[in-house]
Amino acid sequence: MARPRAFDERQVLERAREQFWATGYAGTRMDDIAAATGLGKGSLYGAFGDKGKLFHRVFGDWCTAVVEVAEERLAGGPDAEALARLSAYVHLMAENTAADTERRGCLMAKGVAELAQHDPAVAGRSAETMTALLALLRMEISAAQRHGDLDSAADPERLAALLLAVVRGIEAVGKAGLTPEAVRNVADTALAALPRGRGSEGA
C-alpha cells in the first residue's frame, strides 16, 4: 500500500504558483520551489513531475480560475440585465488591474509571453481560455441585443472579440505603468463605445 502524502497539495501548488509568478518560468529553479514549499525536490518530482509539468499544472489551474471568474459575472440570466453584467465584468477587470500596485500582472499573460512560442501545451491552454471567455462575452452581448440595449445589427462575435481585447489589454497596459485612473477610463470608454440599441435610448 502506498504511503499517503504528508502535505497539502493545494497549498504546495499555491506556493509554486507564487514562485513562478514572481520570477517567471526560466527564472525559477526546482530549488526555489523546494524552498518556497518546504518540500524536498524528490517529493516535488514524485508528486508533480519535473519543472515543466509543475508549471503546466499551475498554469492550467490559473486558466481555469480566469474562466471561473468570468462565469461568475457572465453566467447568463435575464436579458434585461445582460448589459449590466458585461459592464460589471469589464469594470472588475479594470479594478483588479488598478489594485495590482506591484504590477505582477496575470500569470497567464506572463506564461504566454515567455513560453507559448515554444510550448504547445501553454499555447493550447491559453487558446482554450480565450475561446471560453469569448463565448461568455458573446452570450451576454447577444442577450443585450435581444433586449434592445445593444444594436441588433452589430456582429456579436466582433463585439465580444473587442471586449476581450480590452479586458486583456487593460492588464497589459496597467502592468506597463498606466495609472489606475487611466485604466478605469479605458473600461468606461470601451463600454460607452458599444453600439446601443433602441432599448437603451434615454437610459
CSV table of C-alpha atoms in Angstrom, one decimal:
chain,number,residue,atom,x,y,z
A,1,MET,CA,0.0,0.0,0.0
A,2,ALA,CA,1.4,3.4,-1.0
A,3,ARG,CA,2.1,5.8,1.9
A,4,PRO,CA,-0.3,8.8,1.9
A,5,ARG,CA,1.3,12.1,1.1
A,6,ALA,CA,2.1,14.2,4.2
A,7,PHE,CA,1.5,17.6,2.6
A,8,ASP,CA,-1.4,19.7,1.4
A,9,GLU,CA,-1.2,19.5,-2.4
A,10,ARG,CA,-3.3,22.7,-2.9
A,11,GLN,CA,-1.0,24.7,-0.6
A,12,VAL,CA,2.1,23.4,-2.4
A,13,LEU,CA,0.6,24.4,-5.8
A,14,GLU,CA,-0.3,27.8,-4.5
A,15,ARG,CA,3.3,28.4,-3.3
A,16,ALA,CA,4.7,27.1,-6.5
A,17,ARG,CA,2.4,29.4,-8.4
A,18,GLU,CA,3.6,32.4,-6.3
A,19,GLN,CA,7.2,31.5,-7.2
A,20,PHE,CA,6.6,31.2,-10.9
A,21,TRP,CA,4.5,34.4,-10.8
A,22,ALA,CA,7.3,36.3,-9.1
A,23,THR,CA,10.3,35.0,-11.1
A,24,GLY,CA,8.9,33.6,-14.3
A,25,TYR,CA,9.4,30.1,-15.7
A,26,ALA,CA,13.0,30.5,-16.8
A,27,GLY,CA,14.0,32.3,-13.6
A,28,THR,CA,12.6,29.6,-11.3
A,29,ARG,CA,14.6,26.6,-10.3
A,30,MET,CA,13.2,23.5,-8.6
A,31,ASP,CA,15.4,24.5,-5.7
A,32,ASP,CA,13.4,27.7,-5.5
A,33,ILE,CA,10.1,25.7,-5.5
A,34,ALA,CA,11.5,23.4,-2.8
A,35,ALA,CA,12.4,26.4,-0.6
A,36,ALA,CA,9.0,28.0,-1.2
A,37,THR,CA,7.0,24.9,-0.4
A,38,GLY,CA,9.2,23.3,2.2
A,39,LEU,CA,9.4,20.1,0.3
A,40,GLY,CA,12.4,18.3,-0.9
A,41,LYS,CA,13.0,18.1,-4.6
A,42,GLY,CA,12.4,14.4,-4.5
A,43,SER,CA,8.9,14.8,-3.1
A,44,LEU,CA,8.2,17.5,-5.7
A,45,TYR,CA,9.3,15.3,-8.6
A,46,GLY,CA,7.4,12.4,-7.2
A,47,ALA,CA,4.2,14.3,-6.8
A,48,PHE,CA,4.2,16.7,-9.8
A,49,GLY,CA,7.0,15.7,-12.2
A,50,ASP,CA,9.7,18.0,-13.5
A,51,LYS,CA,9.5,21.8,-13.5
A,52,GLY,CA,7.7,21.9,-16.9
A,53,LYS,CA,4.9,19.6,-15.6
A,54,LEU,CA,4.6,21.5,-12.4
A,55,PHE,CA,4.3,24.8,-14.3
A,56,HIS,CA,1.7,23.3,-16.7
A,57,ARG,CA,-0.3,22.2,-13.6
A,58,VAL,CA,-0.1,25.7,-12.1
A,59,PHE,CA,-0.8,27.4,-15.4
A,60,GLY,CA,-3.8,25.2,-16.1
A,61,ASP,CA,-5.3,25.9,-12.7
A,62,TRP,CA,-4.8,29.7,-13.3
A,63,CYS,CA,-6.5,29.5,-16.6
A,64,THR,CA,-9.4,27.6,-15.1
A,65,ALA,CA,-9.7,30.3,-12.4
A,66,VAL,CA,-9.7,33.1,-15.1
A,67,VAL,CA,-12.7,31.4,-16.8
A,68,GLU,CA,-14.5,30.8,-13.4
A,69,VAL,CA,-14.2,34.5,-12.5
A,70,ALA,CA,-15.8,35.4,-15.9
A,71,GLU,CA,-18.5,32.7,-15.4
A,72,GLU,CA,-19.5,34.2,-12.1
A,73,ARG,CA,-20.2,37.5,-13.8
A,74,LEU,CA,-21.3,36.4,-17.2
A,75,ALA,CA,-23.3,33.2,-16.3
A,76,GLY,CA,-26.4,34.3,-18.1
A,77,GLY,CA,-29.7,35.5,-16.6
A,78,PRO,CA,-32.4,37.9,-17.6
A,79,ASP,CA,-31.7,39.6,-21.0
A,80,ALA,CA,-32.6,42.9,-19.3
A,81,GLU,CA,-29.5,42.6,-17.1
A,82,ALA,CA,-27.0,41.5,-19.7
A,83,LEU,CA,-25.5,44.9,-20.4
A,84,ALA,CA,-25.1,45.4,-16.6
A,85,ARG,CA,-23.3,42.0,-16.3
A,86,LEU,CA,-21.0,43.0,-19.2
A,87,SER,CA,-20.3,46.3,-17.6
A,88,ALA,CA,-19.6,44.8,-14.1
A,89,TYR,CA,-17.2,42.3,-15.6
A,90,VAL,CA,-15.2,44.8,-17.6
A,91,HIS,CA,-15.1,47.1,-14.5
A,92,LEU,CA,-14.0,44.3,-12.3
A,93,MET,CA,-11.0,43.6,-14.6
A,94,ALA,CA,-10.1,47.2,-14.5
A,95,GLU,CA,-10.3,47.4,-10.7
A,96,ASN,CA,-8.2,44.3,-10.4
A,97,THR,CA,-5.5,45.9,-12.6
A,98,ALA,CA,-5.8,49.2,-10.7
A,99,ALA,CA,-5.3,47.3,-7.4
A,100,ASP,CA,-2.1,45.5,-8.7
A,101,THR,CA,0.3,48.0,-7.3
A,102,GLU,CA,3.2,45.5,-7.5
A,103,ARG,CA,2.5,45.2,-11.3
A,104,ARG,CA,2.7,41.5,-11.2
A,105,GLY,CA,0.1,41.2,-13.9
A,106,CYS,CA,-1.6,38.0,-14.9
A,107,LEU,CA,0.2,34.7,-14.7
A,108,MET,CA,-1.4,33.5,-17.9
A,109,ALA,CA,-0.2,36.5,-19.8
A,110,LYS,CA,3.3,36.1,-18.4
A,111,GLY,CA,3.4,32.4,-19.2
A,112,VAL,CA,2.1,33.0,-22.7
A,113,ALA,CA,4.7,35.8,-23.4
A,114,GLU,CA,7.5,33.6,-22.2
A,115,LEU,CA,6.6,30.1,-23.4
A,116,ALA,CA,3.8,30.0,-25.9
A,117,GLN,CA,6.1,30.2,-29.0
A,118,HIS,CA,7.9,27.0,-28.0
A,119,ASP,CA,5.5,25.2,-25.6
A,120,PRO,CA,2.4,23.7,-27.4
A,121,ALA,CA,0.7,22.9,-24.0
A,122,VAL,CA,0.9,26.6,-22.8
A,123,ALA,CA,-0.3,27.8,-26.2
A,124,GLY,CA,-3.1,25.4,-26.4
A,125,ARG,CA,-4.3,26.0,-22.8
A,126,SER,CA,-4.3,29.8,-23.3
A,127,ALA,CA,-6.2,29.4,-26.6
A,128,GLU,CA,-8.9,27.3,-24.8
A,129,THR,CA,-9.2,30.0,-22.2
A,130,MET,CA,-9.6,32.8,-24.7
A,131,THR,CA,-12.2,30.8,-26.6
A,132,ALA,CA,-14.2,30.3,-23.4
A,133,LEU,CA,-14.0,34.0,-22.5
A,134,LEU,CA,-15.1,34.9,-26.0
A,135,ALA,CA,-18.1,32.6,-25.8
A,136,LEU,CA,-19.2,34.1,-22.4
A,137,LEU,CA,-18.9,37.6,-23.7
A,138,ARG,CA,-20.7,36.8,-26.9
A,139,MET,CA,-23.6,35.2,-25.0
A,140,GLU,CA,-24.1,38.3,-22.9
A,141,ILE,CA,-23.8,40.6,-26.0
A,142,SER,CA,-26.4,38.6,-27.8
A,143,ALA,CA,-28.7,38.8,-24.7
A,144,ALA,CA,-28.3,42.6,-24.6
A,145,GLN,CA,-29.1,42.7,-28.3
A,146,ARG,CA,-32.3,40.7,-27.8
A,147,HIS,CA,-33.4,43.2,-25.1
A,148,GLY,CA,-32.6,46.2,-27.3
A,149,ASP,CA,-29.7,47.6,-25.2
A,150,LEU,CA,-27.2,46.9,-27.9
A,151,ASP,CA,-27.7,47.3,-31.7
A,152,SER,CA,-29.1,44.0,-33.1
A,153,ALA,CA,-27.4,44.7,-36.4
A,154,ALA,CA,-23.9,44.5,-34.8
A,155,ASP,CA,-21.9,41.3,-35.1
A,156,PRO,CA,-21.8,39.8,-31.5
A,157,GLU,CA,-18.7,37.9,-32.4
A,158,ARG,CA,-16.8,41.0,-33.3
A,159,LEU,CA,-18.1,42.9,-30.3
A,160,ALA,CA,-17.1,40.0,-28.0
A,161,ALA,CA,-13.6,40.0,-29.5
A,162,LEU,CA,-13.3,43.7,-29.0
A,163,LEU,CA,-14.2,43.5,-25.3
A,164,LEU,CA,-11.9,40.6,-24.8
A,165,ALA,CA,-9.1,42.6,-26.3
A,166,VAL,CA,-10.0,45.5,-24.0
A,167,VAL,CA,-10.1,43.3,-20.9
A,168,ARG,CA,-6.8,41.6,-21.6
A,169,GLY,CA,-5.2,44.8,-22.8
A,170,ILE,CA,-6.1,46.6,-19.7
A,171,GLU,CA,-4.0,44.2,-17.7
A,172,ALA,CA,-1.1,44.7,-20.1
A,173,VAL,CA,-1.1,48.5,-20.0
A,174,GLY,CA,-1.7,48.6,-16.3
A,175,LYS,CA,1.4,46.4,-15.7
A,176,ALA,CA,3.3,48.7,-18.1
A,177,GLY,CA,2.5,51.7,-15.9
A,178,LEU,CA,-0.8,53.2,-17.0
A,179,THR,CA,-2.3,54.9,-14.0
A,180,PRO,CA,-5.4,53.3,-12.2
A,181,GLU,CA,-7.5,56.3,-13.3
A,182,ALA,CA,-6.5,55.8,-16.9
A,183,VAL,CA,-7.2,52.1,-16.7
A,184,ARG,CA,-10.7,52.8,-15.4
A,185,ASN,CA,-11.2,55.3,-18.2
A,186,VAL,CA,-10.3,52.6,-20.7
A,187,ALA,CA,-13.0,50.4,-19.3
A,188,ASP,CA,-15.6,53.2,-19.3
A,189,THR,CA,-14.7,54.3,-22.9
A,190,ALA,CA,-14.9,50.7,-24.3
A,191,LEU,CA,-18.3,50.2,-22.8
A,192,ALA,CA,-19.6,53.6,-24.0
A,193,ALA,CA,-18.4,52.7,-27.5
A,194,LEU,CA,-20.6,49.7,-27.8
A,195,PRO,CA,-23.3,50.3,-30.4
A,196,ARG,CA,-26.5,51.0,-28.4
A,197,GLY,CA,-29.9,49.7,-29.4
A,198,ARG,CA,-33.3,51.3,-29.1
A,199,GLY,CA,-33.9,49.9,-25.7
A,200,SER,CA,-31.0,52.0,-24.2
A,201,GLU,CA,-32.3,55.3,-25.5
A,202,GLY,CA,-32.8,57.7,-22.7
A,203,ALA,CA,-31.0,55.4,-20.2
